[in-house]
CSV table of C-alpha atoms and ligand atoms in Angstrom, one decimal:
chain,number,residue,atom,x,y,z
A,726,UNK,CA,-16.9,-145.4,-26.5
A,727,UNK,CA,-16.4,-147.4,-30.2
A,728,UNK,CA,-19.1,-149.9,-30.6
A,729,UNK,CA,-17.1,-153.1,-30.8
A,730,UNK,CA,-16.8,-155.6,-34.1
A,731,UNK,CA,-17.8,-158.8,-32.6
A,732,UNK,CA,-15.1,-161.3,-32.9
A,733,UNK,CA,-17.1,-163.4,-35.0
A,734,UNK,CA,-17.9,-161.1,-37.5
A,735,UNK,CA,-16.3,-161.7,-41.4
A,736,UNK,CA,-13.7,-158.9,-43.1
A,737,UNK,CA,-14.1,-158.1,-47.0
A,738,UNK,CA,-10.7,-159.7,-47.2
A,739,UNK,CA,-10.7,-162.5,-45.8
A,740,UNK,CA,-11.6,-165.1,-47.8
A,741,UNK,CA,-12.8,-168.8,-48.6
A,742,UNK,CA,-10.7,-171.1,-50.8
A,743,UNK,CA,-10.4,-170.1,-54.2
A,744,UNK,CA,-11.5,-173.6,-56.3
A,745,UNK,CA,-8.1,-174.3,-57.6
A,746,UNK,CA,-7.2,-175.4,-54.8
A,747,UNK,CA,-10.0,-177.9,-54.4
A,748,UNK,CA,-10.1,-181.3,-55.3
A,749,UNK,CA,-12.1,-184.6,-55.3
A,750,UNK,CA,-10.0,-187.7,-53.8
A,751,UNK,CA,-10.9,-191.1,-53.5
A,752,UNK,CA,-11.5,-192.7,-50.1
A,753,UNK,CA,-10.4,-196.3,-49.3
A,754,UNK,CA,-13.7,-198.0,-49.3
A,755,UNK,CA,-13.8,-195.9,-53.0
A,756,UNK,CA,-16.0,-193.1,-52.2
A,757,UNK,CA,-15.3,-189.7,-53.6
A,758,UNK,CA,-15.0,-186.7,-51.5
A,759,UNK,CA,-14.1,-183.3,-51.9
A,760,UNK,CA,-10.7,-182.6,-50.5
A,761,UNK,CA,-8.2,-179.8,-50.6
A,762,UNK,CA,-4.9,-180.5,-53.5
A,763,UNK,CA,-2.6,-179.9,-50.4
A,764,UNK,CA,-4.1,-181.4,-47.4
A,765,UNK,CA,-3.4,-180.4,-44.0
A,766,UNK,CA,-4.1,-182.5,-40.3
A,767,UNK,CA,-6.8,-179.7,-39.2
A,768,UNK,CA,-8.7,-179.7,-42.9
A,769,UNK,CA,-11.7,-182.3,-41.7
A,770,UNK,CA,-13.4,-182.4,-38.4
A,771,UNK,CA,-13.6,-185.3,-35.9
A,772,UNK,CA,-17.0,-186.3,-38.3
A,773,UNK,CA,-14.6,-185.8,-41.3
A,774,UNK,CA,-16.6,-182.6,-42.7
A,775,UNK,CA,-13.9,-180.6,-45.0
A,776,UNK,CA,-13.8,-177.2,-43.2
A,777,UNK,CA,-13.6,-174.0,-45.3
A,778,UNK,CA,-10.1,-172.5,-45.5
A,779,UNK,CA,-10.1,-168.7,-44.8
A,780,UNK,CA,-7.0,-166.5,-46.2
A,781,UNK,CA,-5.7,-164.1,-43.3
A,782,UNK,CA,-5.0,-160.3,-44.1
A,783,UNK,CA,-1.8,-159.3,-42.0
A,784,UNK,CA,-2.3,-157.8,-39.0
A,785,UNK,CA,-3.4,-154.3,-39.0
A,786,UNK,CA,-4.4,-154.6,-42.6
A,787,UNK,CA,-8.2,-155.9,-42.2
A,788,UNK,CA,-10.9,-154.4,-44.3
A,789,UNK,CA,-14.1,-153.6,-44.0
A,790,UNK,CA,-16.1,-155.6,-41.6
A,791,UNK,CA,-19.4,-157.5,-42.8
A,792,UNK,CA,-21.9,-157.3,-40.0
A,793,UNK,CA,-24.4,-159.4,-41.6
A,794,UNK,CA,-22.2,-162.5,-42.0
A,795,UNK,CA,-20.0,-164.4,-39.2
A,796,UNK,CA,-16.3,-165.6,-40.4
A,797,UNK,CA,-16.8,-170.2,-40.6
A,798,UNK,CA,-13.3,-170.1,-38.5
A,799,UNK,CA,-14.4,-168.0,-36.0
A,800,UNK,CA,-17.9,-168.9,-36.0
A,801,UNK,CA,-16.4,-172.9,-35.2
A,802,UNK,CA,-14.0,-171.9,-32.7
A,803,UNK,CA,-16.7,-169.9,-30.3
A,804,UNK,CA,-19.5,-172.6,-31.2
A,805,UNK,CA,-16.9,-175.7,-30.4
A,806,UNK,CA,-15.5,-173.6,-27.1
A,807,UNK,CA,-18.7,-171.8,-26.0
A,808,UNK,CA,-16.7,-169.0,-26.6
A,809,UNK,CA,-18.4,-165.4,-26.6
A,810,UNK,CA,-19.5,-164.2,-30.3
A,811,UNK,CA,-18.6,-160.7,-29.2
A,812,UNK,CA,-15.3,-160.9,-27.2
A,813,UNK,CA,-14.0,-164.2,-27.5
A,814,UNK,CA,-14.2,-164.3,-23.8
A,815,UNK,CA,-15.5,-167.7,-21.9
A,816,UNK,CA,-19.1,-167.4,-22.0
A,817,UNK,CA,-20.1,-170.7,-20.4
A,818,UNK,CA,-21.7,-169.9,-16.7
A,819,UNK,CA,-22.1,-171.9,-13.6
A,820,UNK,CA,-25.5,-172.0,-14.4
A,821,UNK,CA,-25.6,-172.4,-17.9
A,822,UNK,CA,-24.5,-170.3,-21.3
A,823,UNK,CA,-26.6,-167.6,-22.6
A,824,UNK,CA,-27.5,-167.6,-26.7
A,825,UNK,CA,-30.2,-164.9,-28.2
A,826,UNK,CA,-32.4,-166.7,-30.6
A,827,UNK,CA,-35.4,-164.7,-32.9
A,828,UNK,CA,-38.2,-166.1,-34.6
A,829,UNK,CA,-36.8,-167.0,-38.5
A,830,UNK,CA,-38.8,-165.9,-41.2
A,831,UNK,CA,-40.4,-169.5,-43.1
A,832,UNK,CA,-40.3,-171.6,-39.8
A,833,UNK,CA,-42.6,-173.2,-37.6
A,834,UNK,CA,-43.0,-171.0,-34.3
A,835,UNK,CA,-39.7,-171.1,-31.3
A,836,UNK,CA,-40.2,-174.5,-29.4
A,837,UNK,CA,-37.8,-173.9,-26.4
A,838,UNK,CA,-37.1,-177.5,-26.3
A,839,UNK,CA,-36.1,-177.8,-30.2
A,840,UNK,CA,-33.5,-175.0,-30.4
A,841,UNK,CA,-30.5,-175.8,-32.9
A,842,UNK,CA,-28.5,-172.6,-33.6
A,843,UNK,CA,-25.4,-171.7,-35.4
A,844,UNK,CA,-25.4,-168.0,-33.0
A,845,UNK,CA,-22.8,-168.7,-31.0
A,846,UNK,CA,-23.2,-167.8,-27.4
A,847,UNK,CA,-23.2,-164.5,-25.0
A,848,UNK,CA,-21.4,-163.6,-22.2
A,849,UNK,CA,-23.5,-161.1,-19.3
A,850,UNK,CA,-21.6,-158.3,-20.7
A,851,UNK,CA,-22.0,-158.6,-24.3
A,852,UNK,CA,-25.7,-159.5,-24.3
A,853,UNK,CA,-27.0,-155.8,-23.4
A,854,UNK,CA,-24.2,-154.5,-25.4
A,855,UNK,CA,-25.4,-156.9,-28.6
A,856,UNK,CA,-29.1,-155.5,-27.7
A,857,UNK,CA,-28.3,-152.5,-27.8
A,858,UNK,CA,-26.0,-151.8,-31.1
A,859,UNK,CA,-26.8,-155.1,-33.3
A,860,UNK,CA,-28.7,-153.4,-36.3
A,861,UNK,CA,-30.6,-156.4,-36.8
A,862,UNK,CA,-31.4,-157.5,-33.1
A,863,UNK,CA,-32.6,-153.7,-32.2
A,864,UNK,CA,-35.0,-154.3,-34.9
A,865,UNK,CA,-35.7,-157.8,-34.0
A,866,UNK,CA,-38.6,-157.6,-31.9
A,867,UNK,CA,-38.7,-161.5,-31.5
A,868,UNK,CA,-35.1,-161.5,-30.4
A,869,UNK,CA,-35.2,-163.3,-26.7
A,870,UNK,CA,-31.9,-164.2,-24.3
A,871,UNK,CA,-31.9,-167.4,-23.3
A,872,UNK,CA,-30.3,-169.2,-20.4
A,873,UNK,CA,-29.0,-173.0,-21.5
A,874,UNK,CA,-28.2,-175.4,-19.6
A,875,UNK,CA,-26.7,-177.5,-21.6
A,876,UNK,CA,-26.0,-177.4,-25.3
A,877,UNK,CA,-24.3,-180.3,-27.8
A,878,UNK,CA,-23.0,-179.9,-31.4
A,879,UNK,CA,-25.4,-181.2,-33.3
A,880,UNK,CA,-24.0,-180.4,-36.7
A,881,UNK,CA,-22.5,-178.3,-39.8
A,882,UNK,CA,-23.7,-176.2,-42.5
A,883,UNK,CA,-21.9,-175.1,-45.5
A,884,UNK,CA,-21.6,-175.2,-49.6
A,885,UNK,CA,-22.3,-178.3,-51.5
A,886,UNK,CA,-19.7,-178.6,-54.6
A,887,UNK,CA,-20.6,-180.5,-57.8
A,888,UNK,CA,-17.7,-181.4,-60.2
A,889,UNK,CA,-19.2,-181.0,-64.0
A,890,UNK,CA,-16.3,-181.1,-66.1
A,891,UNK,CA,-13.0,-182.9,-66.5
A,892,UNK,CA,-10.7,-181.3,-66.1
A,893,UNK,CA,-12.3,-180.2,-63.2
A,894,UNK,CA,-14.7,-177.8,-63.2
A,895,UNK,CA,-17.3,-177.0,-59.9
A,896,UNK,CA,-20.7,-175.8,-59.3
A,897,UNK,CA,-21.7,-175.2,-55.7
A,898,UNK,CA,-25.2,-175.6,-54.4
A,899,UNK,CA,-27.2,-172.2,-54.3
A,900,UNK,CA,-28.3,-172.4,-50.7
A,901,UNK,CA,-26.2,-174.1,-47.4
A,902,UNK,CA,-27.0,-177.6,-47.0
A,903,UNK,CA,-27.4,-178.6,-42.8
A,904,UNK,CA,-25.8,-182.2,-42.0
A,905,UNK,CA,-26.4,-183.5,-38.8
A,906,UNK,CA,-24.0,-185.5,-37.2
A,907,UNK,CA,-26.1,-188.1,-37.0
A,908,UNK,CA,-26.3,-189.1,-40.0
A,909,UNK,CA,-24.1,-189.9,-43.1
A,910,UNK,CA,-21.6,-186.9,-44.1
A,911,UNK,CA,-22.0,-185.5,-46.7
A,912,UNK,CA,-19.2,-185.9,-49.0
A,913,UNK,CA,-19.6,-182.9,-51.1
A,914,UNK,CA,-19.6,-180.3,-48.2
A,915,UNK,CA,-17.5,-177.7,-47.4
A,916,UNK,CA,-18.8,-176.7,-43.0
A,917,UNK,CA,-18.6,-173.3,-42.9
A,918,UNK,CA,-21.0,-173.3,-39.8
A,919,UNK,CA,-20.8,-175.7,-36.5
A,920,UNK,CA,-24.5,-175.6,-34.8
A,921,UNK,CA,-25.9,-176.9,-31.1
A,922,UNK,CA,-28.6,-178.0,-30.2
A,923,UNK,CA,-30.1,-176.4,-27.0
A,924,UNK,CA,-31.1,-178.1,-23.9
A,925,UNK,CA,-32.9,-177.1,-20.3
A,926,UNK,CA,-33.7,-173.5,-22.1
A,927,UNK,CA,-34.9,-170.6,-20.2
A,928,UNK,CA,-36.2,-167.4,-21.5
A,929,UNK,CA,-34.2,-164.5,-19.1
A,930,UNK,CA,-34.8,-160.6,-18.6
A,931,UNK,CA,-31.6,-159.5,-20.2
A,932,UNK,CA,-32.4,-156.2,-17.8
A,933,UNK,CA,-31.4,-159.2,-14.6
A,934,UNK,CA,-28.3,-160.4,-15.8
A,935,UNK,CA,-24.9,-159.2,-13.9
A,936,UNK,CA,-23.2,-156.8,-15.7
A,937,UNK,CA,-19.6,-158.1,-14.9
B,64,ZN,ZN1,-18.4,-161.2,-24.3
């Protein structure tokens, strides 16, 4: 049987906004922010983060997929809907959702009770078959499944732009900036990533979970 591409997972050709069409607008208590030149109702978020804008191959004409990175669009969509990363599928349970979280290189040791994570949830089905094909996770010897009982958004992620030229002309910040949602947006950001923050966590035997 085909190892499945999780739903989540980015395609060489589809792609973020080209710079062109970005733009810097002025708010009506005279803020800047970045903005896109022809705005759309579903650009901003209900904090008012400016969402990357991903171009669309048509259908059948995908490329290659990138295992290593997670489409923003896709990434929201399962992260706002506890969707499943793999199948798209529902993957909230009676008794809670189920994430995998690993210990990340440069931070202070897993405390269950301070989990925010921009990994999208599991359903039963696609944890073992995540386990069992994911590259990174079969090499992951940290990687745990947890059960959670409740989870919140918390906040966004993306690429901070810097206009240095008139006409314009952008830099963009060389690593993702996090914003939580509570505190200030941050003008300058373009969310490519939606996170949660993880509450009433359990560590579970993925060998225990119910396999439909
Ligand atoms: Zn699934």
């Amino acid at each position: 049987m085909p190892v499945p591409v999780p739903y989540v997972t980015a395609y060489t050709n589809e792609l973020g906004p080209r710079l062109d069409e970005l733009t810097v607008e002025i708010r009506p208590n005279r803020a800047p922010q970045i903005a896109y030149v022809l705005p759309t109702p579903n650009d901003r978020d209900a904090h008012g983060n400016l969402w990357a804008r991903m171009t669309r191959p048509p259908e059948g004409e995908r490329g290659r997929p990138l295992f290593e990175s997670m489409d923003p669009l896709r990434q929201r969509e399962c992260m706002q809907g506890l969707l499943c990363q793999v199948c798209a599928k529902p993957a909230e349970r009676e008794d809670g959702t189920l994430f995998i979280e690993w210990q990340h290189a440069n931070e202070p040791p897993i405390r269950l009770d301070r989990i925010i994570t921009d990994m999208p949830p599991l359903c039963p089905s696609c944890v073992p078959v995540s386990l069992k094909h994911c590259r990174f996770l079969r090499d992951e010897k940290s990687a745990v499944v947890l059960l959670v009982r409740k989870s919140v958004p918390s906040g966004v992620s993306g690429t901070l732009f810097r206009v240095v030229d008139n006409p314009i002309r952008w830099t963009t910040s060389e690593n993702d900036a996090y914003c939580s949602f509570n505190k200030p947006r941050q003008p300058a950001l373009i969310a490519q990533r939606l996170y949660r923050k993880l509450r009433g966590v359990t560590v579970v035997d993925p060998d225990s979970l119910p396999t439909v």
